Coordinates of C-alpha atoms in Angstrom, one line a residue:
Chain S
X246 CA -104.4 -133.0 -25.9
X247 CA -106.3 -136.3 -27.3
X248 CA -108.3 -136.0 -30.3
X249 CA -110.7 -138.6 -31.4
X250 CA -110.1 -140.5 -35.0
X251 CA -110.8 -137.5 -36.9
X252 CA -111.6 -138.3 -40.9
X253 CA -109.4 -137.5 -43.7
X254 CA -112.2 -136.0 -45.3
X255 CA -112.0 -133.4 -42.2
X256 CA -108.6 -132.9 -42.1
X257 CA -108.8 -132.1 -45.6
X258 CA -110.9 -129.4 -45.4
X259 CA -109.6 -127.6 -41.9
X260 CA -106.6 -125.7 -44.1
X261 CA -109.8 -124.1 -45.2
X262 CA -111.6 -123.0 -42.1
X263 CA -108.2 -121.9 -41.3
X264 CA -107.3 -119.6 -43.7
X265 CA -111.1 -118.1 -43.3
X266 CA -110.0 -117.8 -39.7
X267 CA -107.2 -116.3 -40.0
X268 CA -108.8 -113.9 -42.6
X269 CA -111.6 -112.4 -40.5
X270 CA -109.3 -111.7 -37.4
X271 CA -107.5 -109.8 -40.3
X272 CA -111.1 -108.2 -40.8
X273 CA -111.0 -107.8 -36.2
X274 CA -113.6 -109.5 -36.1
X275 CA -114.6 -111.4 -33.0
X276 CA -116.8 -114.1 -33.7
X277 CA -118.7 -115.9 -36.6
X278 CA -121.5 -118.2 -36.5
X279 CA -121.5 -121.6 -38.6
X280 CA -123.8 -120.0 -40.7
X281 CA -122.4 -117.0 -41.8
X282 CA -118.9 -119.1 -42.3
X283 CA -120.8 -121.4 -44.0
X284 CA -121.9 -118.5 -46.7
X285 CA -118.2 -117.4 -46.6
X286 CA -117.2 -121.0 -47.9
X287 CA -120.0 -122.0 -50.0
X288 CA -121.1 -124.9 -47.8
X289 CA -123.4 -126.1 -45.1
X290 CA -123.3 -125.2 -41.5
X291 CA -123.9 -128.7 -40.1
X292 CA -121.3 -129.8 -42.2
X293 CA -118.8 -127.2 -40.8
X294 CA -120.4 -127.9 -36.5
X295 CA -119.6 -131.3 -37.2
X296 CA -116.1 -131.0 -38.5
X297 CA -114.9 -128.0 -35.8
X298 CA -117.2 -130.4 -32.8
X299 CA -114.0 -133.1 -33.8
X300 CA -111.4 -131.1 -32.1
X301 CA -114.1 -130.0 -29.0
X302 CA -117.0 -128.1 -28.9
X303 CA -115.3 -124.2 -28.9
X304 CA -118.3 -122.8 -30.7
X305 CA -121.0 -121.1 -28.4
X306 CA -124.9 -121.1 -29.6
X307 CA -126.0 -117.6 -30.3
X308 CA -122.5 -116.1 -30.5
X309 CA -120.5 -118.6 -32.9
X310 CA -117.2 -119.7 -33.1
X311 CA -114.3 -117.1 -31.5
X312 CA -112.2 -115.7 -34.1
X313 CA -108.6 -115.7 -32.8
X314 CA -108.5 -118.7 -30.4
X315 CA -110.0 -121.0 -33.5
X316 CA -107.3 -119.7 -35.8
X317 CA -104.8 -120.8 -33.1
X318 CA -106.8 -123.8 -32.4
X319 CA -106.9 -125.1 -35.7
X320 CA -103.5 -124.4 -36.5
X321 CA -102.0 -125.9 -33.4
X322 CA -104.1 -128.9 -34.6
X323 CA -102.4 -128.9 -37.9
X324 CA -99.0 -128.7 -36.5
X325 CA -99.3 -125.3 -38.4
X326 CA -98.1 -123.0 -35.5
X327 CA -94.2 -123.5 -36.0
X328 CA -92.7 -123.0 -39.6
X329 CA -92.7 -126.2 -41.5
X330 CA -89.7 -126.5 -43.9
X331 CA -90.3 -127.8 -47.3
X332 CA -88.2 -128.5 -50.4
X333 CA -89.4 -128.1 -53.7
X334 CA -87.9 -131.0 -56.1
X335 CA -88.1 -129.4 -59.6
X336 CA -87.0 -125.9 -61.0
X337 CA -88.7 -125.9 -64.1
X338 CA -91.5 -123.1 -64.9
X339 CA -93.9 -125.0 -62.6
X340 CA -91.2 -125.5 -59.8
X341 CA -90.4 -121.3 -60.5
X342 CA -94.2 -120.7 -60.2
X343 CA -94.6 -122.7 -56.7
X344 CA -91.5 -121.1 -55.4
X345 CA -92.9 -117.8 -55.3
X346 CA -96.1 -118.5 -54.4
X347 CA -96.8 -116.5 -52.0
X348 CA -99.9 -118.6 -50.1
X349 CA -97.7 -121.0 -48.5
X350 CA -95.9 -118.2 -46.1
X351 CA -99.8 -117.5 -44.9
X352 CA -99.8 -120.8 -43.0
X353 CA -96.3 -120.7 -41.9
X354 CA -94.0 -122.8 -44.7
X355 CA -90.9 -122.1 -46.0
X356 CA -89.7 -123.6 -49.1
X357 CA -86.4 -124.0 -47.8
X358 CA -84.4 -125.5 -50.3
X359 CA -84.6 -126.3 -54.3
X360 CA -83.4 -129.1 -56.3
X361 CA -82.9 -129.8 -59.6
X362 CA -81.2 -132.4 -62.6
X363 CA -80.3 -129.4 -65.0
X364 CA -76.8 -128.1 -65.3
X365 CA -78.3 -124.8 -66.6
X366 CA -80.7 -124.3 -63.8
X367 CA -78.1 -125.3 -60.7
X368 CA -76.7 -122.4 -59.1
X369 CA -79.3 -120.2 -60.1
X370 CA -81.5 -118.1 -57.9
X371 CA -85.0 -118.6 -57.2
X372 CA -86.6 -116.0 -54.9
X373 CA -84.2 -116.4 -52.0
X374 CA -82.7 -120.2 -52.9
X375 CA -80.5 -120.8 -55.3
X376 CA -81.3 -124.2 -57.0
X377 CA -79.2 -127.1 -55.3
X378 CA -77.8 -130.2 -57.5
X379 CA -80.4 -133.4 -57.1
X380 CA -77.5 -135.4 -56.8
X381 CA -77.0 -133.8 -53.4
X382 CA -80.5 -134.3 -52.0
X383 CA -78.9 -136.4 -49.0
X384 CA -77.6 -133.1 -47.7
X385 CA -81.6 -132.2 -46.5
X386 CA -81.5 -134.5 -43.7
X387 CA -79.4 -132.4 -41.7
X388 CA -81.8 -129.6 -42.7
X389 CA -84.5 -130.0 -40.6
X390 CA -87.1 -130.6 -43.3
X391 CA -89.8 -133.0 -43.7
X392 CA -92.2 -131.9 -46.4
X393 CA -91.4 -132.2 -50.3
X394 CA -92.8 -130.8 -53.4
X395 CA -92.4 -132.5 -56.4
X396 CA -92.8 -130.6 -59.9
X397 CA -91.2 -132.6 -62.4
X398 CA -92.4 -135.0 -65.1
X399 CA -93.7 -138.3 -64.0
X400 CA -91.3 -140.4 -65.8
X401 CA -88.7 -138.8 -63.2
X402 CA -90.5 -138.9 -60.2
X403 CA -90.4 -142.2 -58.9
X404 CA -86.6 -142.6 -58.5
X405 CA -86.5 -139.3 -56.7
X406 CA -89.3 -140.1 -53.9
X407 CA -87.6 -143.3 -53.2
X408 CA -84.3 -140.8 -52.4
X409 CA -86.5 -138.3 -50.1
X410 CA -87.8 -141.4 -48.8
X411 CA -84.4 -142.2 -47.5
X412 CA -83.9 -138.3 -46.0
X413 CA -86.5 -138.2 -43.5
X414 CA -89.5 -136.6 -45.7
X415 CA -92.6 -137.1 -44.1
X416 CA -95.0 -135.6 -46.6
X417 CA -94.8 -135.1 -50.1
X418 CA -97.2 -132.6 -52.2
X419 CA -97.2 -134.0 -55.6
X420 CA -97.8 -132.1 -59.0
X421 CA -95.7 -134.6 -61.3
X422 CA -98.8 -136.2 -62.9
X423 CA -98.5 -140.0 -61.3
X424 CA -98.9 -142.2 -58.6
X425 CA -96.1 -142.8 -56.1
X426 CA -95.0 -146.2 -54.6
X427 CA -94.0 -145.1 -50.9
X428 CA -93.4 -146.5 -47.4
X429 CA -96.2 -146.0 -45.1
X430 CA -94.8 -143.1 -43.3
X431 CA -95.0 -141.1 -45.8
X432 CA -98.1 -139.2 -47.0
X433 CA -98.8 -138.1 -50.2
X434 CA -101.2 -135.6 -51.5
X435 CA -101.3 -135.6 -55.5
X436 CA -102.4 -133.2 -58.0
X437 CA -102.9 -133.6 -61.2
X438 CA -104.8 -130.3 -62.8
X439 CA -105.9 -132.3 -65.9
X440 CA -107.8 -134.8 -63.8
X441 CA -109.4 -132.1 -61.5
X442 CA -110.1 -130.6 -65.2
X443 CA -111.5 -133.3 -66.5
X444 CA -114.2 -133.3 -64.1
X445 CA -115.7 -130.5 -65.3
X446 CA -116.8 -131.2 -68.8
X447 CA -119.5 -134.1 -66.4
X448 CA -121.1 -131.9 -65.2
X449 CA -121.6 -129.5 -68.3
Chain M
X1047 CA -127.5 -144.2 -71.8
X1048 CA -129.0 -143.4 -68.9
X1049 CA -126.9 -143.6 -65.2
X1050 CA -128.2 -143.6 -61.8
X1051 CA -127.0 -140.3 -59.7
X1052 CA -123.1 -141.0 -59.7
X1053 CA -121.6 -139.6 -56.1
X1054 CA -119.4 -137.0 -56.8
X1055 CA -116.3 -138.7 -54.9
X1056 CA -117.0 -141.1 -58.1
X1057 CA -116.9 -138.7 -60.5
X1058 CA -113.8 -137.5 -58.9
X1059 CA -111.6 -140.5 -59.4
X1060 CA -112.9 -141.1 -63.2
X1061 CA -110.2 -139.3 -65.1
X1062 CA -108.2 -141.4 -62.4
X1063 CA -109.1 -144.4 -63.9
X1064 CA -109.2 -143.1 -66.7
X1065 CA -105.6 -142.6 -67.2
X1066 CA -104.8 -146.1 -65.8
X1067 CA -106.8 -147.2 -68.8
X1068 CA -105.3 -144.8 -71.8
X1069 CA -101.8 -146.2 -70.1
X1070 CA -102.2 -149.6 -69.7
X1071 CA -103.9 -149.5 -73.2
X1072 CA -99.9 -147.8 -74.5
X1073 CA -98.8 -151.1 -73.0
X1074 CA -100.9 -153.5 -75.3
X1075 CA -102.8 -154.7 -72.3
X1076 CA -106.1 -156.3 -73.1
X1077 CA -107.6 -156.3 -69.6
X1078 CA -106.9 -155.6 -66.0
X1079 CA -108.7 -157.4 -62.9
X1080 CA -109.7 -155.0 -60.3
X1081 CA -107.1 -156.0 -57.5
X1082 CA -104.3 -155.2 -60.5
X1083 CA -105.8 -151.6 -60.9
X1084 CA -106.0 -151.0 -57.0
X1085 CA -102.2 -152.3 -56.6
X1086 CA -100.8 -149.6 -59.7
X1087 CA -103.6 -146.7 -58.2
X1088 CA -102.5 -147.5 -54.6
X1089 CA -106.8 -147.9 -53.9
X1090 CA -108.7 -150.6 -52.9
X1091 CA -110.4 -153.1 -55.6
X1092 CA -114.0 -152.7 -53.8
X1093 CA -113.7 -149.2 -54.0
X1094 CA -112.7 -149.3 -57.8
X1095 CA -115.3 -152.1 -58.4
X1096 CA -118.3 -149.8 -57.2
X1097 CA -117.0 -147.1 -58.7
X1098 CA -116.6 -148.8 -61.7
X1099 CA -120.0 -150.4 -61.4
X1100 CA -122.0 -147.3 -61.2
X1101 CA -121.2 -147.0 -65.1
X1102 CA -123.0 -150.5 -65.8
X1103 CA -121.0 -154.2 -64.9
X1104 CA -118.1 -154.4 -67.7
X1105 CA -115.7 -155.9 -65.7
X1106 CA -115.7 -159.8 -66.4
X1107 CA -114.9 -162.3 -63.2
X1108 CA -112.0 -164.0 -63.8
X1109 CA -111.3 -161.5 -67.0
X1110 CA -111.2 -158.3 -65.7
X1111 CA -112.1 -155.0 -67.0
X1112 CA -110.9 -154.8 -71.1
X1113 CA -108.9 -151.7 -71.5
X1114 CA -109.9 -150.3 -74.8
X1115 CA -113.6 -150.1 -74.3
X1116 CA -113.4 -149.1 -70.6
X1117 CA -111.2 -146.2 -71.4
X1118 CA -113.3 -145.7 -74.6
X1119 CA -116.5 -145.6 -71.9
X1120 CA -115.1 -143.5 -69.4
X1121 CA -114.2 -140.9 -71.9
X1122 CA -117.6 -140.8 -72.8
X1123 CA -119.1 -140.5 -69.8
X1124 CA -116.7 -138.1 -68.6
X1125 CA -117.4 -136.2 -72.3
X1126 CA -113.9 -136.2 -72.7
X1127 CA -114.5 -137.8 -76.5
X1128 CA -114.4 -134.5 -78.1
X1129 CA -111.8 -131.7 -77.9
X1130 CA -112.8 -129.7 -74.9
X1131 CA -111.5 -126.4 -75.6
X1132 CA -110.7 -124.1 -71.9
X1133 CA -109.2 -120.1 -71.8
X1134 CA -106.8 -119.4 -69.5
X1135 CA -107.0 -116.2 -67.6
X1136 CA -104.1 -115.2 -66.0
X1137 CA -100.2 -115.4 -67.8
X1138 CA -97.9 -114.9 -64.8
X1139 CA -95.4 -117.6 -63.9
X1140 CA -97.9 -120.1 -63.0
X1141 CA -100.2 -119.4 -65.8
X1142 CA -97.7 -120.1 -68.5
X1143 CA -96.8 -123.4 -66.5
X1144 CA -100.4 -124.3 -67.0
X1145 CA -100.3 -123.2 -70.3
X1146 CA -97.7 -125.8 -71.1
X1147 CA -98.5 -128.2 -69.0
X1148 CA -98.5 -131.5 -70.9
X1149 CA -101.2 -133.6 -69.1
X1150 CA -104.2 -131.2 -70.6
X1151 CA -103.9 -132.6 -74.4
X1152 CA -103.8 -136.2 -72.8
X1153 CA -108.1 -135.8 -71.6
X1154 CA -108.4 -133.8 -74.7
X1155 CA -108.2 -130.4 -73.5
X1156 CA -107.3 -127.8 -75.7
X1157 CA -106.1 -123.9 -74.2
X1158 CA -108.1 -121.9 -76.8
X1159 CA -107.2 -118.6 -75.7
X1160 CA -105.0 -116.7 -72.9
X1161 CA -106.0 -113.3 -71.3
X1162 CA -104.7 -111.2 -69.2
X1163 CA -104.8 -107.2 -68.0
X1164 CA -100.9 -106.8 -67.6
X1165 CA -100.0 -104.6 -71.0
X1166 CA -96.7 -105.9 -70.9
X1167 CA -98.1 -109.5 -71.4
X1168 CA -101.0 -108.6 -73.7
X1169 CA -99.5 -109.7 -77.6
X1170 CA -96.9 -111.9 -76.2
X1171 CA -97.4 -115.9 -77.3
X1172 CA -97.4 -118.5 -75.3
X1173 CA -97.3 -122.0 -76.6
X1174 CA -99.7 -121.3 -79.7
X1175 CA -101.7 -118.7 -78.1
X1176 CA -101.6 -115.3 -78.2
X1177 CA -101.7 -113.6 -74.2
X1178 CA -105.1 -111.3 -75.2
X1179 CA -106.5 -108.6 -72.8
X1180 CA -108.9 -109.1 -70.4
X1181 CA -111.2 -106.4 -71.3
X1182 CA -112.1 -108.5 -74.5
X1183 CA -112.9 -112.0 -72.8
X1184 CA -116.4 -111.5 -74.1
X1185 CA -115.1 -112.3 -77.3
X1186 CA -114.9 -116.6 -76.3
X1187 CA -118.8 -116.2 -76.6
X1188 CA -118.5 -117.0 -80.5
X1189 CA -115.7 -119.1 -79.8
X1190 CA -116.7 -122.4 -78.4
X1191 CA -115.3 -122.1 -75.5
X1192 CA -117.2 -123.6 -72.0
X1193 CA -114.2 -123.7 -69.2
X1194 CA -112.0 -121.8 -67.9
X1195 CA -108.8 -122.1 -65.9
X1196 CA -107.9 -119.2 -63.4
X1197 CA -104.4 -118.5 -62.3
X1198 CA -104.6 -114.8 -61.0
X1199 CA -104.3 -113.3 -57.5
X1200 CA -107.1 -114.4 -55.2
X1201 CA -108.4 -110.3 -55.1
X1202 CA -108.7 -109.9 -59.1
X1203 CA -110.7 -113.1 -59.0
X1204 CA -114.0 -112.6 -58.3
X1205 CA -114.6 -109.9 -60.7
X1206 CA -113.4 -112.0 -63.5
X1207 CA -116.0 -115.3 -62.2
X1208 CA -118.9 -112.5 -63.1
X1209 CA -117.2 -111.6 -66.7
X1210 CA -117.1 -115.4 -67.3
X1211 CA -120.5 -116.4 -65.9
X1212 CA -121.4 -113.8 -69.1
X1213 CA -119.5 -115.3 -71.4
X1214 CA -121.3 -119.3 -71.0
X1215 CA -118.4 -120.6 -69.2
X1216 CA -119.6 -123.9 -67.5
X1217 CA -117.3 -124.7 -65.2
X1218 CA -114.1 -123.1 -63.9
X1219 CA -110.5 -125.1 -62.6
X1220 CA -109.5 -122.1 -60.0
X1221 CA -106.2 -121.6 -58.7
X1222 CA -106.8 -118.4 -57.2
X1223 CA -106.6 -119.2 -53.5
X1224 CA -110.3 -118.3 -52.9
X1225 CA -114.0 -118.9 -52.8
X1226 CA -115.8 -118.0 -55.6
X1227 CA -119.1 -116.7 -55.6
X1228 CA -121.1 -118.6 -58.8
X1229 CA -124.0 -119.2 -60.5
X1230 CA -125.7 -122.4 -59.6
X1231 CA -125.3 -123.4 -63.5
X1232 CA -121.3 -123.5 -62.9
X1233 CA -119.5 -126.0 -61.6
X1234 CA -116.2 -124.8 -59.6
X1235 CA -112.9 -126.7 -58.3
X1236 CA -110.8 -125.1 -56.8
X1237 CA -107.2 -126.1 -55.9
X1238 CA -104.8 -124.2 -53.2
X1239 CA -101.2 -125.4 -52.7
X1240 CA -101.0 -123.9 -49.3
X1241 CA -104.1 -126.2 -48.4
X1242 CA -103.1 -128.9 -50.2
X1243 CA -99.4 -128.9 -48.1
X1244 CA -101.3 -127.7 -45.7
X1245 CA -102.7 -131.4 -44.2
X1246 CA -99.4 -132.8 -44.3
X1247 CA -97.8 -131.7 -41.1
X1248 CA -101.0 -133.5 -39.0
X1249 CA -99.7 -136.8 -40.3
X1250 CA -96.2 -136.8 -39.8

């Protein structure tokens, strides 16, 4: 199927209309009007028409937007309907935390593999990984994984996205508080929860 | 002072820039020309220019911004020149990872005070704090304290949000994977992994 140029700001926010998706065919419910998912999300309905009308036009005046085929429309769109393998660079509390958190499995990722720099924390077990050595990162590309998540200080990122850079990740998720120099086939999504704190005190 | 209506995408990337600033002030650098900033941010220098300029013009052609005052600005725009003082609901796994997560102290933030309805947690310190129960979170009225920080499961959330909005809590950093129903007067951001990893795949 060919999609139009579709906005990052869009693309951004379709993880969302997904998840409500998939929520209300939990609820077997059949349909839902850009209005009443707009109340569920906290935002406007023209704002959610336009961004479904980007990948076609599936909603139906009067009757709204069917449940099931937009869950699987969205997450075909997202490349979200086959498990997407991920490994999670960092076993530290914040690495243990995103291990076993249990969102990701809810749109289909597996945090296949763990790595880490500490003697003490190799070898270990992690919900159902135990924590591999960094120095054996190489060994993903035979893995069938493209995705990374990075949870270790910033001082220490850098030299180990220029290593996933050379085992075929494709995305990297990035919680160690910096930016990252990378080629352009990589995409990066950073978080850093002091700057989306220190938003707040703005607007106070 | 008085500012024009600043775009919320702006407002965004402040504590952005505003960490390029504290840094590059660490290094002894007097000033930084917009093109310099975009390279170590990975933006464009228009973008950071009018971001920038939204604040009033104290970026010098030729000169560039100079580091001290434009960090010294920013942190008073963002109101990030006093101790901001946040309570952290929620001491699971990724709770204390947020508890001790370094970047917080960097903006100023200070974790006042930890809660949390697990008895086995209740008493228990983390970092400085003392995990307290739930059932007195009324108790940060007296106590100075304006944001909060979530880390629960997305079904205990809302219920807490309606304790909080009690308790003159101005805005709220949520990482319960869910909508929260608010009070106009409270400003909300909330951050999902699973969404956040969840864009990747439509790039690669």
């Amino acid at each position: 199927m060919n999609y139009q140029k579709i906005p990052d700001e869009t693309i951004k926010r379709m993880p969302m209309y997904l998840r409500a998706f998939s929520m209300l065919k939990t609820e077997n419910r059949d349909s839902i009007s850009s209005s009443q998912l707009a109340e569920r999300l906290g935002m406007s309905p023209p704002q959610i028409r336009k961004d479904l009308s980007y990948f076609g036009a599936f909603g139906t005046r009067g009757v709204g937007y069917p449940v099931a085929s937009t869950a699987d429309q969205i997450r075909g769109i997202l490349k979200l309907d086959v498990t997407q393998k991920a490994v999670l660079v960092g076993a530290g509390r914040l690495g243990a935390a995103i291990a076993e958190y249990p969102g990701f499995a809810s749109f289909g990722f597996d945090i296949a593999a763990i790595f880490d720099n500490d003697p003490s924390k190799i070898g270990t077990k992690i919900g159902k990984n135990v924590v591999e050595d960094i120095a054996k990162i190489d060994t993903i590309k035979s893995r069938d994984i493209h995705l990374a998540i990075l949870a270790i200080p910033a001082d220490a990122a850098q030299p180990v996205v220029d290593g996933l850079a050379d085992c075929c990740i494709k995305g990297i998720l990035n919680l160690s508080a910096c930016h990252l120099a990378v080629p352009k086939s990589i995409k990066v999504v950073t978080i850093d929860l002091a700057m989306e704190l220190g938003t707040l005190p703005y607007y106070m």
